Amino acid sequence: MFPNVKGDMACFPWRVFWIIQALVDVTLSQETYAPHSIRIEGDLTLGGLFPVHARGVSGEPCGDIKKENGIHRLEAMLYALDQINSDDELLPNITLGARVLDTCSRDTYALEQSLTFVQALIQKDTSDVRCTNGEPPVFVKPEKVVGVIGASASSVSIMVANILRLFQIPQISYASTAPELSDDRRYDFFSRVVPPDSFQAQAMVDIVKLMGWNYVSTVASEGSYGEKGVEAFMQISREAGGICIAQSLKIPHDHKQADFDKIIRQLLDTSLARAVIIFAYDEDIRGILNASKRADQVGHFLWIGSDSWGAKNSTIQGLEDAAIGAVTILPKRATVEGFDNYFTSRTLENNRRNVWFAEFWEENFNCKLMSSSKKEDTSRKCTVFGLFNRGPGLRHQAPPPSTLQQPQDIICSRGYDLGWAEGQERIGIDSYYEQEGKVQFVIDAVYAMAHALHNMQKDLCPDQSGVCGEMEHAGGKKLLKYIRSVSFNGSTGTSVTFNRNGDAPGRYNLFQYQMNINSTPRYKVIGEWAETLKLHINEMQWPNGEMKIPISVCSLPCKTGQRKKIVKGMPCCWHCEPCDGYQYQFDETSCKLCAYNMRPNANHTGCQPIPIVKLEWHSPWAIIPVFLAMLGIIATTFVMATFIRYNDTPIVRASGRELSYVLLTGIFLCYIITFVMIAMPDIAVCSFRRIFLGLGMCISYAALLTKTNRIYRIFEEGKKSVTPPKLISPTSQLAITSSLISVQLLGVLIWFGVDPPNTIIDYDEQKTINPDKARGVLKCDITDLQIICSLGYSILLMVTCTIYAIKTRGVPENFNEAKPIGFTMYTTCIVWLAFIPIFFGTAQSAEKLYIQTTTLTISMNLSASVALGMLYMPKVYVIIFHPELNVQKRKRSFKAVATAATMTSRLSHKPSDRPNGEAKTELCENVDPNSLAAKKKYVSYNDLVI
Ligand code: GLU
C-alpha cells in the first residue's frame, strides 16, 4: 500500500534518508526481546503512541508507569480496534491490527520508537546478518503502518510528525493541542480530534474576564505545549485588553524540587495575582502543587489548569488540598460506557496483549506480582493463581537509546516465556477507577482512521471486499484526504470532523475541583465553552471557604472621587489619587476643576453651586455696628430735637444753627449708612451705598471745615485789622458747605453715569482651601478702590479740617468751638488711621466682607459719635440741665475778638511759658473780668455770634 522508499527517493532529502537508514540498521543489529511494544495482527496496521511511562530521571529514558495517560488511553485504542473489528459494517472483511509503542513522555525517545513505523518502507540489506548457529535469519516482513494514532504530548507529536510526514504516514492525535500543529504546511500529515490550544487560551481568557480578574500569572512546562499555550493566552488577553500578566514562568525539562520552590516564591512576589494559568504536564503540575504546600500557600493560588490537568485524579493524588478551587479545562467529552465495562473487566489473564498490563496491575493494586518485581514501595503480594515465568521481570525496562528495541519478530530470537498469572483483584472494585478524560478522543481517533480506510476501500475497491491492490498502493496522501473528510458520530454521539488544518472544533468542558457534601474532593462540571463561555458561577467553590469570587487584581478599584493613576506599562496597576480641592472626578483617570461658581459635591463625583452668602442682620459682624448706629441715631435725633426745641435759645443760636443742623444731618447719615451697608444688596441698596457712603462724612466734615476755616479766618483777620473777614455769615457758611458737598455729589453722579450700580456674586472672596467652606458673596459692584475714592474726598475734608483745628488750637477756649472741633478731628483722624490698615489688611481674608463692612461702619459710627459727643452733648447738657446758663450775656464785638487774637498771637510766641501753646485764663480775664467759672461755661457759647 505504501510506496517503496527507494522507489520514491526523489521526495526525500538524501541526508535525512541516510540518517534514518543508519538508525534502522542499528536497530536491526541490536536484538532485544523485552516486550516494549504491543503487536496486534491485522490486515492493516495502525501505529499507536502512548505515554505509558513518565519521563525517566537520572539518565533513564523512562520512569514510572502512567496509569491514566498511558494505560487507559492505550487500552482505549485496543478497545476501539476490538469494536471496529467486530463491526460488520465498518471495514467489513478487514481486520485492523496495531503496533503500539511507549513514548515515555519524551520526544527524543518517541522519535526512536516511531522509526518502527517506517521500517517497512525502507528496504534493508540483510545479506550480512547471520543467526548464532550460522544460518541466515528469516525476517518476518515488518508490518506496514497505514496511520498512527498519537501522540499525547505535543512535543512528542511534533517530533514524530516530522518523520511521519517524510514517509507520508497520516497521524491522528487524541491529545496534542499545541497551536503550532495547526500549521498545515509543516505538519501536513497531522490531524487531531482535539481542538488546538488557541481555543483553550480563548476559553481561559473568557474565564479570567468573567471572574473579574485582571492580574494573572502564567506557568508553563518547557516545550511546545506549555510555552505555545501560554503564548496564545497572552496574545489573546492582550488583544482582549484588560488583563495583565504579572509573571510568566517556565518549568524546565530537567527540573528539581528547588525549581518548583523558586517558581512559587516568584509567584508570591506578585501575590495579588492569585490566579495562575497553568499550561503544564502532569508531573509539573504535581511539582507546583507540592511546592505550594511546602510554602504553606495552600488556598492562596487560584489555578486555571489546561487540558493536561483536565479532570485527572492521578495528577493531584495526595495534593488534593492544594488543588481545591482549581478550574480546569478539558475538550468536551463524555464517558464511554462501553470502555468502562471493557476496562474494568480486564485481568492479567484476558489482557495478555498489553505488555505493560502487569506493571499497571502492580501499580494499580499496589502489590507485587513476584518477589523479583521492581516495585519497591510495597512488599504486599498480588493474589496469584499458579506459577508463571516472566523472564527479565515485570517492571518495564526501557533499552538505552543506543540499543533501540527491536519490534520486529525475528524467528531466530530466543522466545520470551510469558506465564501470566491471574490476579484476583478487580479494577474498579479493588482500586479506584475513573475513565481518563481523553479516552473518548483515543477511540474517536481510531474510528476516524477506520472510517477513512473504510471510505477509501469503498472508493478504491468497489467490487471487492478486503484490501485490494489499489488500496495497497494508494499511499498516505490519499488516506489523509479521506481522513480530513470524515464525518461521523463519535463514541459519545458527538460528531467527529476536521477542519482544513486537521483540527477539531473548539468545545470544552470546564471543571472545578471541589469538596462535595461528604467532604470528598472531586471534579465538578461548572460550565462549558464553545465559542462563548457558559459558567455556572453559583456552583463554584473557593479555597479557604471564601464565599465570594476571590480577587486577582493588581489594584483595587479606586473609591468614588478618586482617579486612577496608571503605573507605566501596566494598565491593570494604578494608584488612586483623590480629586481634591475644587476638582471632581471627570472620568476614571482624570480629575477636573469645577466651574468658578461651583464646588465639588461631597464625594467629588460632580460639581454643585457654591452657596451664596451676604452679611446677615443677625451676624455678630452686623449686630455691633447696628447697635452703635441705633444708639447714635437716637442720640442724634435727641440732639436735633433738643436744638429744634431750643432753637431760639442763646446756646443754640451761638452754635451756629444752620451749620449745626447740617452737621447733625451729616452725623445722622453716618449712622444711617450702617443699615445701608448691611442690607441685602440689590440695585436700590447699591445705589444708596454709593450715594451715602461718602455723603454723611462729607456733610459732617464740610460743615466742620467751614467752621474751623471761619474761626481761622476771623482770628487771622483779627491779627491784621479790626474789620471782619468776608463770608462768615451763616448764609455764606451754608453756601461754602453746600459747595463742598456738591463736589462729592458730582463725583457720585459721574460714578453713576460711568458705571451703573449693580450687584455681583464674588466667588473669589471666600474661595477657601476647603471647598466645603467656599461661599459666593452677594455684594454691590463696588470695589475697594471705589470705596476709598468715595471716602477720599471726605478724608481730604477731614484732614483739612484737622489742619485748621491745629491752626486754631491757640484760640481761646471761649472763642466758640475751636477746641472741641480740634479734639473731634484728632480723634477722628486716629479712628480713620486705624481704619485704613484694617480695611486693606483684610483684603485677602475669607471674612473680608464682614470685617470690612464692620470696620467701615464702626469707624463711621465712631467718628460721628465723636463729633456728636464732643460738639453737641455739652450744649445739650447745658440746655437741659442748666437752663440758667442758657441766657444772653453779651455780644462780643469783632474788636474784642481782634484784641483776643492779638493777645493769643503774642502769647503763642512764648512757647516756653505755655508749652502746649494754649492761652487760657489770661485771655479770658481780659475779655471778661467777671468770675472765671461763669466765663468758662458762658462765654464760649456766646462768642462770635455776629
Ligand atoms: N494537550 C497536551 C499536549 O498537547 C497533552 C495533554 C494530555 O496528555 O492530556 O501536550
mmCIF file of C-alpha atoms in Angstrom, residues 593-786:
data_model
loop_
_atom_site.group_PDB
_atom_site.id
_atom_site.type_symbol
_atom_site.label_atom_id
_atom_site.label_comp_id
_atom_site.label_asym_id
_atom_site.label_seq_id
_atom_site.Cartn_x
_atom_site.Cartn_y
_atom_site.Cartn_z
ATOM 1 C CA LEU A 593 -11.706 71.731 38.196
ATOM 2 C CA CYS A 594 -15.279 72.760 38.844
ATOM 3 C CA ALA A 595 -16.508 75.949 37.177
ATOM 4 C CA TYR A 596 -15.670 79.148 39.088
ATOM 5 C CA ASN A 597 -19.131 79.300 40.667
ATOM 6 C CA MET A 598 -19.220 75.595 41.550
ATOM 7 C CA ARG A 599 -17.586 73.349 44.081
ATOM 8 C CA PRO A 600 -17.339 69.548 44.153
ATOM 9 C CA ASN A 601 -20.028 67.547 45.894
ATOM 10 C CA ALA A 602 -19.267 65.520 48.999
ATOM 11 C CA ASN A 603 -17.753 62.542 47.129
ATOM 12 C CA HIS A 604 -16.184 64.626 44.378
ATOM 13 C CA THR A 605 -18.132 62.937 41.602
ATOM 14 C CA GLY A 606 -19.581 66.169 40.257
ATOM 15 C CA CYS A 607 -19.969 69.843 40.991
ATOM 16 C CA GLN A 608 -22.659 71.788 42.738
ATOM 17 C CA PRO A 609 -23.247 75.530 43.029
ATOM 18 C CA ILE A 610 -21.329 77.328 45.738
ATOM 19 C CA PRO A 611 -23.811 78.666 48.328
ATOM 20 C CA ILE A 612 -24.323 82.388 48.258
ATOM 21 C CA VAL A 613 -23.986 84.443 51.406
ATOM 22 C CA LYS A 614 -24.446 88.046 52.369
ATOM 23 C CA LEU A 615 -23.982 89.892 55.593
ATOM 24 C CA GLU A 616 -26.887 88.859 57.770
ATOM 25 C CA TRP A 617 -28.509 91.149 60.314
ATOM 26 C CA HIS A 618 -28.144 88.557 62.993
ATOM 27 C CA SER A 619 -24.448 88.042 62.406
ATOM 28 C CA PRO A 620 -22.175 89.347 65.202
ATOM 29 C CA TRP A 621 -20.369 91.319 62.500
ATOM 30 C CA ALA A 622 -23.607 93.254 61.949
ATOM 31 C CA ILE A 623 -25.069 93.349 65.428
ATOM 32 C CA ILE A 624 -22.368 95.571 66.943
ATOM 33 C CA PRO A 625 -22.380 98.307 64.288
ATOM 34 C CA VAL A 626 -26.165 98.205 64.109
ATOM 35 C CA PHE A 627 -26.337 98.620 67.865
ATOM 36 C CA LEU A 628 -23.910 101.522 67.792
ATOM 37 C CA ALA A 629 -25.748 103.065 64.865
ATOM 38 C CA MET A 630 -29.053 102.835 66.662
ATOM 39 C CA LEU A 631 -27.611 104.462 69.736
ATOM 40 C CA GLY A 632 -26.099 107.098 67.510
ATOM 41 C CA ILE A 633 -29.362 107.708 65.664
ATOM 42 C CA ILE A 634 -31.238 108.017 68.955
ATOM 43 C CA ALA A 635 -28.615 110.404 70.276
ATOM 44 C CA THR A 636 -28.572 112.454 67.083
ATOM 45 C CA THR A 637 -32.344 112.598 66.991
ATOM 46 C CA PHE A 638 -32.310 113.674 70.603
ATOM 47 C CA VAL A 639 -29.745 116.389 69.943
ATOM 48 C CA MET A 640 -31.644 117.545 66.898
ATOM 49 C CA ALA A 641 -34.905 117.531 68.775
ATOM 50 C CA THR A 642 -33.316 119.493 71.602
ATOM 51 C CA PHE A 643 -31.850 122.013 69.188
ATOM 52 C CA ILE A 644 -35.137 122.367 67.355
ATOM 53 C CA ARG A 645 -36.982 122.721 70.662
ATOM 54 C CA TYR A 646 -34.472 125.269 71.958
ATOM 55 C CA ASN A 647 -33.831 126.738 68.543
ATOM 56 C CA ASP A 648 -34.008 130.279 69.756
ATOM 57 C CA THR A 649 -32.079 129.934 72.960
ATOM 58 C CA PRO A 650 -28.680 131.587 73.135
ATOM 59 C CA ILE A 651 -26.685 128.346 73.188
ATOM 60 C CA VAL A 652 -28.326 127.017 70.055
ATOM 61 C CA ARG A 653 -28.089 130.327 68.362
ATOM 62 C CA ALA A 654 -24.470 130.747 69.397
ATOM 63 C CA SER A 655 -23.529 127.328 67.987
ATOM 64 C CA GLY A 656 -24.459 128.468 64.526
ATOM 65 C CA ARG A 657 -27.824 126.867 63.970
ATOM 66 C CA GLU A 658 -27.660 126.377 60.230
ATOM 67 C CA LEU A 659 -24.328 124.619 60.185
ATOM 68 C CA SER A 660 -25.262 122.694 63.286
ATOM 69 C CA TYR A 661 -28.272 121.249 61.546
ATOM 70 C CA VAL A 662 -26.153 120.444 58.517
ATOM 71 C CA LEU A 663 -23.540 118.820 60.726
ATOM 72 C CA LEU A 664 -26.183 116.875 62.625
ATOM 73 C CA THR A 665 -27.630 115.698 59.309
ATOM 74 C CA GLY A 666 -24.174 114.512 58.286
ATOM 75 C CA ILE A 667 -23.788 112.725 61.608
ATOM 76 C CA PHE A 668 -27.209 111.198 61.161
ATOM 77 C CA LEU A 669 -26.262 109.954 57.704
ATOM 78 C CA CYS A 670 -23.051 108.484 59.086
ATOM 79 C CA TYR A 671 -25.173 106.361 61.378
ATOM 80 C CA ILE A 672 -27.720 105.537 58.706
ATOM 81 C CA ILE A 673 -25.058 104.186 56.346
ATOM 82 C CA THR A 674 -24.608 101.226 58.712
ATOM 83 C CA PHE A 675 -28.030 99.944 57.730
ATOM 84 C CA VAL A 676 -27.433 100.550 54.055
ATOM 85 C CA MET A 677 -24.158 98.659 54.256
ATOM 86 C CA ILE A 678 -25.713 95.651 55.975
ATOM 87 C CA ALA A 679 -28.958 95.499 53.999
ATOM 88 C CA MET A 680 -29.222 92.815 51.330
ATOM 89 C CA PRO A 681 -27.601 94.147 48.191
ATOM 90 C CA ASP A 682 -29.863 94.965 45.288
ATOM 91 C CA ILE A 683 -29.736 97.771 42.783
ATOM 92 C CA ALA A 684 -31.520 100.259 45.098
ATOM 93 C CA VAL A 685 -29.352 99.389 48.088
ATOM 94 C CA CYS A 686 -26.236 99.574 45.943
ATOM 95 C CA SER A 687 -27.291 102.989 44.668
ATOM 96 C CA PHE A 688 -27.844 104.199 48.247
ATOM 97 C CA ARG A 689 -24.464 102.862 49.253
ATOM 98 C CA ARG A 690 -22.802 104.840 46.516
ATOM 99 C CA ILE A 691 -24.645 107.987 47.495
ATOM 100 C CA PHE A 692 -24.495 107.789 51.272
ATOM 101 C CA LEU A 693 -21.181 106.059 51.822
ATOM 102 C CA GLY A 694 -19.214 109.238 51.500
ATOM 103 C CA LEU A 695 -22.048 111.702 51.863
ATOM 104 C CA GLY A 696 -22.534 111.531 55.627
ATOM 105 C CA MET A 697 -18.859 112.145 56.290
ATOM 106 C CA CYS A 698 -18.648 114.687 53.525
ATOM 107 C CA ILE A 699 -21.507 116.719 55.005
ATOM 108 C CA SER A 700 -20.063 116.464 58.511
ATOM 109 C CA TYR A 701 -16.545 117.433 57.598
ATOM 110 C CA ALA A 702 -17.644 120.057 55.088
ATOM 111 C CA ALA A 703 -19.601 121.721 57.895
ATOM 112 C CA LEU A 704 -16.741 121.366 60.395
ATOM 113 C CA LEU A 705 -14.222 122.579 57.862
ATOM 114 C CA THR A 706 -16.370 125.581 57.164
ATOM 115 C CA LYS A 707 -16.491 126.242 60.899
ATOM 116 C CA THR A 708 -12.782 125.868 61.563
ATOM 117 C CA ASN A 709 -11.930 127.774 58.460
ATOM 118 C CA ARG A 710 -14.184 130.599 59.589
ATOM 119 C CA ILE A 711 -12.605 130.714 63.024
ATOM 120 C CA TYR A 712 -9.210 130.637 61.454
ATOM 121 C CA ARG A 713 -10.058 133.440 59.074
ATOM 122 C CA ILE A 714 -11.589 135.557 61.805
ATOM 123 C CA PHE A 715 -8.555 135.232 64.012
ATOM 124 C CA GLU A 716 -6.129 135.648 61.214
ATOM 125 C CA GLU A 717 -8.031 138.714 60.067
ATOM 126 C CA GLY A 718 -8.239 139.909 63.671
ATOM 127 C CA LYS A 719 -4.471 139.968 63.840
ATOM 128 C CA LYS A 720 -4.299 142.313 60.933
ATOM 129 C CA SER A 721 -7.329 144.593 61.195
ATOM 130 C CA VAL A 722 -10.500 145.242 63.032
ATOM 131 C CA THR A 723 -12.727 144.651 60.050
ATOM 132 C CA PRO A 724 -14.327 141.235 59.983
ATOM 133 C CA PRO A 725 -13.374 138.890 57.138
ATOM 134 C CA LYS A 726 -15.772 138.083 54.328
ATOM 135 C CA LEU A 727 -18.035 135.099 54.076
ATOM 136 C CA ILE A 728 -18.542 134.496 57.756
ATOM 137 C CA SER A 729 -22.304 134.941 57.762
ATOM 138 C CA PRO A 730 -24.477 131.799 58.217
ATOM 139 C CA THR A 731 -25.606 132.050 54.628
ATOM 140 C CA SER A 732 -22.061 132.175 53.419
ATOM 141 C CA GLN A 733 -21.185 129.244 55.601
ATOM 142 C CA LEU A 734 -24.108 127.273 54.219
ATOM 143 C CA ALA A 735 -23.033 128.167 50.723
ATOM 144 C CA ILE A 736 -19.468 127.082 51.384
ATOM 145 C CA THR A 737 -20.642 123.845 52.958
ATOM 146 C CA SER A 738 -23.039 123.191 50.107
ATOM 147 C CA SER A 739 -20.399 123.781 47.509
ATOM 148 C CA LEU A 740 -18.049 121.419 49.329
ATOM 149 C CA ILE A 741 -20.809 118.780 49.475
ATOM 150 C CA SER A 742 -21.702 119.273 45.844
ATOM 151 C CA VAL A 743 -18.226 118.138 44.848
ATOM 152 C CA GLN A 744 -18.952 114.769 46.474
ATOM 153 C CA LEU A 745 -22.382 114.602 44.841
ATOM 154 C CA LEU A 746 -20.896 115.427 41.489
ATOM 155 C CA GLY A 747 -18.381 112.640 41.897
ATOM 156 C CA VAL A 748 -21.141 110.214 42.768
ATOM 157 C CA LEU A 749 -23.136 111.372 39.785
ATOM 158 C CA ILE A 750 -20.223 110.737 37.446
ATOM 159 C CA TRP A 751 -19.749 107.338 39.065
ATOM 160 C CA PHE A 752 -23.402 106.500 38.380
ATOM 161 C CA GLY A 753 -23.016 107.570 34.798
ATOM 162 C CA VAL A 754 -19.803 105.703 34.111
ATOM 163 C CA ASP A 755 -20.661 102.527 35.967
ATOM 164 C CA PRO A 756 -24.309 101.980 36.812
ATOM 165 C CA PRO A 757 -24.861 100.294 40.159
ATOM 166 C CA ASN A 758 -25.235 96.553 40.139
ATOM 167 C CA THR A 759 -24.985 93.545 42.367
ATOM 168 C CA ILE A 760 -22.399 90.807 41.876
ATOM 169 C CA ILE A 761 -21.590 87.464 43.419
ATOM 170 C CA ASP A 762 -17.953 87.371 44.341
ATOM 171 C CA TYR A 763 -16.716 83.763 44.320
ATOM 172 C CA ASP A 764 -13.078 84.639 44.813
ATOM 173 C CA GLU A 765 -13.528 86.335 48.129
ATOM 174 C CA GLN A 766 -14.474 83.195 50.034
ATOM 175 C CA LYS A 767 -12.773 80.576 47.844
ATOM 176 C CA THR A 768 -11.404 78.768 50.862
ATOM 177 C CA ILE A 769 -8.893 75.917 50.578
ATOM 178 C CA ASN A 770 -11.608 73.661 51.903
ATOM 179 C CA PRO A 771 -14.352 73.833 49.271
ATOM 180 C CA ASP A 772 -16.975 72.990 51.879
ATOM 181 C CA LYS A 773 -16.449 76.413 53.345
ATOM 182 C CA ALA A 774 -16.481 78.200 49.992
ATOM 183 C CA ARG A 775 -19.141 80.840 49.591
ATOM 184 C CA GLY A 776 -20.167 83.223 46.890
ATOM 185 C CA VAL A 777 -20.582 86.659 48.419
ATOM 186 C CA LEU A 778 -23.510 88.687 47.220
ATOM 187 C CA LYS A 779 -22.400 92.267 47.215
ATOM 188 C CA CYS A 780 -22.625 95.549 45.401
ATOM 189 C CA ASP A 781 -20.429 96.092 42.441
ATOM 190 C CA ILE A 782 -18.200 98.464 44.415
ATOM 191 C CA THR A 783 -14.504 97.802 44.541
ATOM 192 C CA ASP A 784 -12.221 98.617 47.452
ATOM 193 C CA LEU A 785 -10.715 101.412 45.406
ATOM 194 C CA GLN A 786 -14.100 102.897 44.695
#
